[in-house]
Amino acid sequence: MTDIKANLESVIEKIKIAETKAGRKEGSVKLLAVSKFHPVEEIKQTLDAGQLMYGENRVQEACEKFPLLNDEYKNIDLHLIGQLQLNKVKKIIQYASTIESIDRIELLDEIEKQCARINRKIKILFELHTGEESKSGFESKQQIEDALERFAQNKYPHIIPSGFMTMAPFTDDKNLIRKSFITLKTVAKDLQIKYPMYELTELSMGMSNDYEIAIEEGSTIVRIGTAIFGERTYNK
């Protein structure tokens, strides 16, 4: 049986070690526990251990699990990290604080429309496509810049642009993984300089198999599921 609490403590300790090794301040990297395909009972084990930030891929699953958890635990910070369909926006904005997977302007338009309807503000991260296998994300810095120009025109008063996200390619080649993270970091720096009116400080990059490299390259959020919860059981 997976000892989830021990795994969580181990991951937190490894993040601290990676921060120190990279010459970064302790606490500069936040842990997003990826709870997709894991049941409420397992998530509760991490909540009882003090974990509050969670990442879910699928809207339906998130909206089934997190209302139950929100009734029992306060201050849960839910991020949607999977691709978001336009028809699911209305549902997820009721529960998520952040949508990390913004990959097109139409999605921003729909999020603004639905947030305005219930007078709610939500944070977003722009996802940049930097890995060959992954098809999600904006294809270029220019596309993200086009989106930020719409923010500058005050088209999205209910959306707070907070930073950037990427998925490294699924490979054992550490150079390719590092290259993916450096690409995101470079784009982020350029856009932070060009749009100083926004706090584009979050860099969500790094998962269970590559988060130490991500921390070396400046990640502020690491998305870790398997190293905490163990392998997913899809029929749970």
mmCIF file of N, CA, C and O in Angstrom, residues 8 11 15 29-35 51-57 77-81 97-98 100 125 165 204-208 220-226 228-229:
data_model
loop_
_atom_site.group_PDB
_atom_site.id
_atom_site.type_symbol
_atom_site.label_atom_id
_atom_site.label_comp_id
_atom_site.label_asym_id
_atom_site.label_seq_id
_atom_site.Cartn_x
_atom_site.Cartn_y
_atom_site.Cartn_z
ATOM 1 N N LEU A 8 4.726 12.351 0.362
ATOM 2 C CA LEU A 8 4.592 13.810 0.339
ATOM 3 C C LEU A 8 5.759 14.462 1.078
ATOM 4 O O LEU A 8 6.385 15.405 0.572
ATOM 5 N N VAL A 11 8.936 14.218 -0.988
ATOM 6 C CA VAL A 11 8.950 15.157 -2.108
ATOM 7 C C VAL A 11 9.255 16.573 -1.610
ATOM 8 O O VAL A 11 10.069 17.295 -2.213
ATOM 9 N N ILE A 15 12.412 18.856 -2.734
ATOM 10 C CA ILE A 15 12.270 20.204 -3.292
ATOM 11 C C ILE A 15 13.191 21.172 -2.549
ATOM 12 O O ILE A 15 13.872 21.991 -3.170
ATOM 13 N N VAL A 29 9.752 27.555 -4.295
ATOM 14 C CA VAL A 29 9.061 26.642 -5.210
ATOM 15 C C VAL A 29 7.841 26.052 -4.511
ATOM 16 O O VAL A 29 7.953 25.503 -3.413
ATOM 17 N N LYS A 30 6.678 26.184 -5.144
ATOM 18 C CA LYS A 30 5.442 25.649 -4.574
ATOM 19 C C LYS A 30 5.161 24.264 -5.151
ATOM 20 O O LYS A 30 5.417 24.011 -6.326
ATOM 21 N N LEU A 31 4.623 23.399 -4.301
ATOM 22 C CA LEU A 31 4.276 22.045 -4.721
ATOM 23 C C LEU A 31 2.797 21.973 -5.084
ATOM 24 O O LEU A 31 1.922 22.233 -4.250
ATOM 25 N N LEU A 32 2.525 21.623 -6.340
ATOM 26 C CA LEU A 32 1.161 21.369 -6.805
ATOM 27 C C LEU A 32 0.989 19.850 -6.864
ATOM 28 O O LEU A 32 1.604 19.185 -7.692
ATOM 29 N N ALA A 33 0.201 19.310 -5.954
ATOM 30 C CA ALA A 33 -0.022 17.856 -5.914
ATOM 31 C C ALA A 33 -1.042 17.487 -6.986
ATOM 32 O O ALA A 33 -2.183 17.941 -6.947
ATOM 33 N N VAL A 34 -0.610 16.690 -7.954
ATOM 34 C CA VAL A 34 -1.489 16.329 -9.071
ATOM 35 C C VAL A 34 -2.328 15.124 -8.650
ATOM 36 O O VAL A 34 -1.831 14.008 -8.522
ATOM 37 N N SER A 35 -3.612 15.390 -8.441
ATOM 38 C CA SER A 35 -4.504 14.389 -7.832
ATOM 39 C C SER A 35 -5.419 13.710 -8.836
ATOM 40 O O SER A 35 -6.346 12.996 -8.450
ATOM 41 N N GLN A 51 -0.899 19.793 2.890
ATOM 42 C CA GLN A 51 -0.841 20.181 1.482
ATOM 43 C C GLN A 51 -2.145 20.875 1.084
ATOM 44 O O GLN A 51 -3.226 20.410 1.438
ATOM 45 N N LEU A 52 -2.060 21.991 0.356
ATOM 46 C CA LEU A 52 -3.269 22.732 -0.011
ATOM 47 C C LEU A 52 -3.435 22.955 -1.517
ATOM 48 O O LEU A 52 -4.538 23.187 -1.985
ATOM 49 N N MET A 53 -2.344 22.886 -2.288
ATOM 50 C CA MET A 53 -2.407 23.144 -3.728
ATOM 51 C C MET A 53 -2.541 21.836 -4.504
ATOM 52 O O MET A 53 -1.735 20.918 -4.309
ATOM 53 N N TYR A 54 -3.547 21.791 -5.377
ATOM 54 C CA TYR A 54 -3.808 20.573 -6.145
ATOM 55 C C TYR A 54 -4.004 20.880 -7.619
ATOM 56 O O TYR A 54 -4.527 21.941 -7.977
ATOM 57 N N GLY A 55 -3.616 19.934 -8.457
ATOM 58 C CA GLY A 55 -3.804 20.063 -9.895
ATOM 59 C C GLY A 55 -4.675 18.934 -10.409
ATOM 60 O O GLY A 55 -4.445 17.761 -10.092
ATOM 61 N N GLU A 56 -5.689 19.283 -11.183
ATOM 62 C CA GLU A 56 -6.562 18.295 -11.822
ATOM 63 C C GLU A 56 -6.556 18.525 -13.325
ATOM 64 O O GLU A 56 -6.476 19.666 -13.782
ATOM 65 N N ASN A 57 -6.669 17.435 -14.090
ATOM 66 C CA ASN A 57 -6.645 17.517 -15.555
ATOM 67 C C ASN A 57 -8.021 17.638 -16.174
ATOM 68 O O ASN A 57 -8.180 18.275 -17.204
ATOM 69 N N ASP A 77 -6.477 25.166 -2.783
ATOM 70 C CA ASP A 77 -6.126 25.970 -3.963
ATOM 71 C C ASP A 77 -6.067 25.031 -5.168
ATOM 72 O O ASP A 77 -5.072 24.329 -5.367
ATOM 73 N N LEU A 78 -7.150 25.001 -5.944
ATOM 74 C CA LEU A 78 -7.261 24.066 -7.061
ATOM 75 C C LEU A 78 -6.845 24.727 -8.373
ATOM 76 O O LEU A 78 -7.337 25.794 -8.722
ATOM 77 N N HIS A 79 -5.944 24.054 -9.084
ATOM 78 C CA HIS A 79 -5.500 24.507 -10.406
ATOM 79 C C HIS A 79 -5.964 23.496 -11.452
ATOM 80 O O HIS A 79 -5.806 22.287 -11.258
ATOM 81 N N LEU A 80 -6.501 23.985 -12.562
ATOM 82 C CA LEU A 80 -6.762 23.102 -13.691
ATOM 83 C C LEU A 80 -5.513 23.091 -14.561
ATOM 84 O O LEU A 80 -5.038 24.141 -14.990
ATOM 85 N N ILE A 81 -4.976 21.887 -14.815
ATOM 86 C CA ILE A 81 -3.718 21.791 -15.564
ATOM 87 C C ILE A 81 -3.898 21.072 -16.908
ATOM 88 O O ILE A 81 -2.958 21.009 -17.701
ATOM 89 N N SER A 97 -8.977 28.139 -8.648
ATOM 90 C CA SER A 97 -8.433 29.489 -8.446
ATOM 91 C C SER A 97 -7.586 29.901 -9.637
ATOM 92 O O SER A 97 -7.418 31.080 -9.928
ATOM 93 N N THR A 98 -7.021 28.884 -10.332
ATOM 94 C CA THR A 98 -6.078 29.135 -11.428
ATOM 95 C C THR A 98 -6.304 28.133 -12.552
ATOM 96 O O THR A 98 -6.479 26.946 -12.295
ATOM 97 N N GLU A 100 -4.117 26.772 -15.526
ATOM 98 C CA GLU A 100 -2.721 26.816 -15.977
ATOM 99 C C GLU A 100 -2.576 26.542 -17.474
ATOM 100 O O GLU A 100 -1.499 26.746 -18.028
ATOM 101 N N LEU A 125 -2.391 30.956 -16.290
ATOM 102 C CA LEU A 125 -1.031 30.855 -16.807
ATOM 103 C C LEU A 125 -1.124 30.558 -18.296
ATOM 104 O O LEU A 125 -1.991 29.805 -18.741
ATOM 105 N N MET A 165 3.290 28.298 -18.224
ATOM 106 C CA MET A 165 3.376 26.862 -17.940
ATOM 107 C C MET A 165 3.879 26.125 -19.169
ATOM 108 O O MET A 165 3.648 26.577 -20.293
ATOM 109 N N SER A 204 5.261 27.466 -14.072
ATOM 110 C CA SER A 204 4.835 26.112 -13.714
ATOM 111 C C SER A 204 5.490 25.135 -14.672
ATOM 112 O O SER A 204 5.080 25.006 -15.827
ATOM 113 N N MET A 205 6.533 24.482 -14.190
ATOM 114 C CA MET A 205 7.234 23.504 -15.028
ATOM 115 C C MET A 205 7.943 22.503 -14.127
ATOM 116 O O MET A 205 8.422 22.846 -13.055
ATOM 117 N N GLY A 206 7.938 21.259 -14.583
ATOM 118 C CA GLY A 206 8.538 20.179 -13.798
ATOM 119 C C GLY A 206 7.483 19.264 -13.227
ATOM 120 O O GLY A 206 6.510 19.713 -12.626
ATOM 121 N N MET A 207 7.685 17.934 -13.458
ATOM 122 C CA MET A 207 6.780 16.923 -12.924
ATOM 123 C C MET A 207 7.611 15.877 -12.171
ATOM 124 O O MET A 207 8.792 16.099 -11.896
ATOM 125 N N SER A 208 6.984 14.759 -11.819
ATOM 126 C CA SER A 208 7.649 13.787 -10.936
ATOM 127 C C SER A 208 9.032 13.373 -11.431
ATOM 128 O O SER A 208 9.941 13.153 -10.643
ATOM 129 N N THR A 220 8.686 27.947 -10.407
ATOM 130 C CA THR A 220 8.099 28.374 -9.121
ATOM 131 C C THR A 220 6.980 27.437 -8.678
ATOM 132 O O THR A 220 6.550 27.473 -7.533
ATOM 133 N N ILE A 221 6.485 26.593 -9.616
ATOM 134 C CA ILE A 221 5.459 25.589 -9.297
ATOM 135 C C ILE A 221 5.871 24.279 -9.944
ATOM 136 O O ILE A 221 6.097 24.226 -11.157
ATOM 137 N N VAL A 222 5.987 23.215 -9.144
ATOM 138 C CA VAL A 222 6.240 21.888 -9.714
ATOM 139 C C VAL A 222 4.982 21.045 -9.540
ATOM 140 O O VAL A 222 4.334 21.077 -8.500
ATOM 141 N N ARG A 223 4.612 20.314 -10.599
ATOM 142 C CA ARG A 223 3.364 19.558 -10.637
ATOM 143 C C ARG A 223 3.691 18.070 -10.447
ATOM 144 O O ARG A 223 4.164 17.411 -11.365
ATOM 145 N N ILE A 224 3.447 17.563 -9.251
ATOM 146 C CA ILE A 224 3.909 16.215 -8.913
ATOM 147 C C ILE A 224 2.741 15.342 -8.453
ATOM 148 O O ILE A 224 2.037 15.681 -7.504
ATOM 149 N N GLY A 225 2.547 14.225 -9.168
ATOM 150 C CA GLY A 225 1.475 13.298 -8.813
ATOM 151 C C GLY A 225 2.002 11.939 -8.414
ATOM 152 O O GLY A 225 1.855 11.507 -7.270
ATOM 153 N N THR A 226 2.664 11.250 -9.348
ATOM 154 C CA THR A 226 3.094 9.871 -9.122
ATOM 155 C C THR A 226 4.010 9.737 -7.906
ATOM 156 O O THR A 226 3.861 8.800 -7.120
ATOM 157 N N ILE A 228 3.966 11.265 -5.256
ATOM 158 C CA ILE A 228 3.199 11.411 -4.009
ATOM 159 C C ILE A 228 2.174 10.285 -3.865
ATOM 160 O O ILE A 228 2.144 9.575 -2.857
ATOM 161 N N PHE A 229 1.335 10.123 -4.869
ATOM 162 C CA PHE A 229 0.193 9.214 -4.767
ATOM 163 C C PHE A 229 0.480 7.802 -5.278
ATOM 164 O O PHE A 229 -0.342 6.901 -5.108
#
